[in-house]
Structures are given as C-alpha cells and as structure tokens.
CSV table of C-alpha atoms in Angstrom, one decimal:
chain,number,residue,atom,x,y,z
S,1,ASP,CA,13.4,-2.4,1.3
S,2,PHE,CA,9.8,-1.3,1.0
S,3,VAL,CA,10.3,-0.1,-2.6
S,4,ARG,CA,11.9,-3.4,-3.5
S,5,TRP,CA,9.1,-5.3,-1.9
S,6,ILE,CA,6.4,-3.4,-3.8
S,7,ALA,CA,8.4,-3.9,-7.0
S,8,THR,CA,8.4,-7.7,-6.5
S,9,HIS,CA,4.8,-8.0,-5.2
S,10,GLY,CA,2.9,-5.0,-6.6
S,11,ASP,CA,1.3,-6.9,-9.4
S,12,ASP,CA,-0.5,-9.2,-7.0
S,13,PRO,CA,-3.6,-7.4,-5.6
S,14,VAL,CA,-4.0,-10.1,-2.9
S,15,VAL,CA,-0.6,-9.1,-1.5
S,16,VAL,CA,-0.7,-5.4,-2.2
S,17,ASN,CA,-4.3,-4.3,-1.5
S,18,ASP,CA,-3.5,-0.6,-1.5
S,19,GLY,CA,-4.0,1.5,-4.6
S,20,HIS,CA,-1.4,4.0,-3.5
S,21,TRP,CA,1.3,1.7,-4.9
S,22,ASN,CA,-0.4,0.9,-8.2
S,23,ARG,CA,0.9,2.2,-11.5
S,24,GLN,CA,-1.1,5.4,-12.4
S,25,VAL,CA,-1.8,4.0,-15.9
S,26,ASP,CA,-3.7,1.1,-14.1
S,27,ASN,CA,-5.5,3.4,-11.7
S,28,LEU,CA,-6.6,5.7,-14.5
S,29,TRP,CA,-7.3,2.9,-17.0
S,30,TRP,CA,-4.9,4.7,-19.4
S,31,GLY,CA,-5.8,4.1,-23.0
S,32,LEU,CA,-9.4,3.4,-22.2
S,33,PHE,CA,-10.3,7.1,-21.6
S,34,ASP,CA,-9.2,10.0,-23.7
S,35,PHE,CA,-7.7,12.5,-21.2
S,36,ASP,CA,-7.2,15.9,-22.6
S,37,VAL,CA,-5.1,17.3,-19.7
S,38,VAL,CA,-2.5,15.7,-17.6
S,39,ALA,CA,-1.3,17.9,-14.7
S,40,ARG,CA,2.1,17.4,-13.3
S,41,PHE,CA,2.8,17.5,-9.6
S,42,GLU,CA,6.0,19.5,-10.1
S,43,ASN,CA,3.9,22.2,-12.0
S,44,TYR,CA,0.9,21.9,-9.7
S,45,ASN,CA,0.0,25.5,-9.3
S,46,ASP,CA,0.4,26.4,-13.0
S,47,ASP,CA,-1.3,23.3,-14.2
S,48,PHE,CA,-4.2,23.5,-11.8
S,49,ALA,CA,-4.7,27.2,-12.6
S,50,SER,CA,-4.8,26.3,-16.3
S,51,ILE,CA,-7.5,23.7,-15.6
S,52,LEU,CA,-9.6,26.1,-13.6
S,53,ARG,CA,-9.3,28.7,-16.4
S,54,ARG,CA,-10.5,26.1,-18.9
S,55,LEU,CA,-13.5,25.5,-16.6
S,56,GLY,CA,-14.3,29.2,-16.6
S,57,SER,CA,-13.5,29.7,-12.9
S,58,PRO,CA,-13.5,33.2,-11.6
S,59,ASP,CA,-10.1,34.7,-10.7
S,60,ALA,CA,-10.9,34.5,-6.9
S,61,VAL,CA,-11.4,30.7,-7.3
S,62,ILE,CA,-8.2,30.4,-9.2
S,63,ALA,CA,-6.3,32.4,-6.6
S,64,ARG,CA,-7.7,30.3,-3.7
S,65,GLY,CA,-7.3,27.0,-5.6
S,66,THR,CA,-3.6,27.6,-6.1
S,67,GLU,CA,-2.8,28.8,-2.5
S,68,LYS,CA,-0.4,26.7,-0.7
S,69,PHE,CA,-1.5,25.2,2.7
S,70,ASN,CA,0.5,23.0,4.9
S,71,GLU,CA,3.3,22.8,2.4
S,72,THR,CA,5.5,19.8,2.6
S,73,THR,CA,9.2,20.4,3.2
S,74,THR,CA,11.1,19.7,0.0
S,75,PHE,CA,14.4,17.8,-0.1
S,76,PRO,CA,16.6,16.7,-2.9
S,77,LEU,CA,15.6,13.3,-4.3
S,78,SER,CA,19.2,12.3,-4.4
S,79,ALA,CA,19.0,12.2,-0.6
S,80,ALA,CA,16.5,9.3,-0.9
S,81,PHE,CA,17.5,7.7,-4.2
S,82,ASP,CA,20.6,6.4,-5.7
S,83,SER,CA,20.9,5.0,-9.2
S,84,GLU,CA,20.2,1.4,-8.2
S,85,LEU,CA,17.0,2.3,-6.3
S,86,ALA,CA,15.9,4.6,-9.0
S,87,SER,CA,16.3,1.8,-11.5
S,88,VAL,CA,14.0,-0.5,-9.3
S,89,VAL,CA,11.4,2.2,-9.3
S,90,TYR,CA,11.7,2.8,-13.1
S,91,ASP,CA,11.5,-0.9,-13.9
S,92,PHE,CA,8.3,-1.3,-11.9
S,93,TYR,CA,6.6,1.9,-13.0
S,94,ALA,CA,8.0,2.0,-16.6
S,95,ALA,CA,4.5,2.2,-18.0
S,96,ASP,CA,3.9,5.4,-16.0
S,97,PHE,CA,7.2,7.0,-17.0
S,98,GLU,CA,6.5,6.3,-20.7
S,99,ALA,CA,2.8,7.4,-20.6
S,100,PHE,CA,3.5,10.6,-18.9
S,101,GLY,CA,6.7,11.5,-20.6
S,102,TYR,CA,9.3,11.2,-17.9
S,103,GLU,CA,12.8,10.0,-18.6
S,104,ARG,CA,14.4,7.2,-16.7
S,105,ASP,CA,16.7,9.7,-14.9
S,106,SER,CA,14.1,12.4,-14.3
S,107,TRP,CA,14.5,12.0,-10.6
S,108,GLN,CA,17.9,13.7,-10.9
S,109,ARG,CA,16.5,16.7,-12.7
S,110,TYR,CA,14.0,17.2,-9.9
S,111,ASP,CA,16.8,18.2,-7.6
S,112,SER,CA,17.3,21.4,-9.6
S,113,LEU,CA,13.7,22.4,-8.9
S,114,VAL,CA,14.1,22.1,-5.1
S,115,PRO,CA,14.7,25.5,-3.5
S,116,THR,CA,17.8,25.7,-1.5
S,117,ALA,CA,18.0,27.2,2.0
S,118,GLU,CA,20.0,30.4,2.0
C-alpha cells in the first residue's frame, strides 16, 4: 500500500516531504551535472574501492572503506515483489531505471545475487 501511495503522491512535495522517496535523477539533478562515476549498490565494495583508487587512497583506507559492518540480512526480492508491484515501482521510477541502465525486470535478476543459506 505504501509503494502505491508514493507512486500516486510522490510528485507532490507538499504531500511527500521526504527525499528518500524521490527519484534519484531528481535528487542528483541528473543531466545538470556531468557525473563521471555511478556506483551501484549491488557492486558496492568493488565500485567504492575503484573510486578510492581513483582518489589515490592508500591500500589501508581502501581495505577499511570496503569492510562490512552491521550487514543487512539479504532476502530474495521475489519475497517482497510480484510483477504487479514491480510494475508500479518501475512506472514511478522509470527515469531512474533508464538513467542508470536497469531493465524493467532487473528486480528478478537480483535474486540470483543473494547468497543462499546452506
């Protein structure tokens, strides 16, 4: 219900006065700035280490910067999404999907990245 509410009210800053639900292209003023790197959450450690290397950070800083602390338990997105809900999310955040190169059904691919308990 919350996702659907955001999708129907998220364009109105008077109603949704919380930037967490904004499109990232709006938060970042995509198109106004020339970003040379976009890190992806699903590749966080590798992408962050690459950024630190570009900045000339010492190996100790890179190692510390990519350590995991208080790691969130992962779960398959298919446990939270179905095709209909994913479509609502995609329709509202389509500009983000397009700008950052995610396909409409990318949420399904994420499940293959989630480690399974043995």
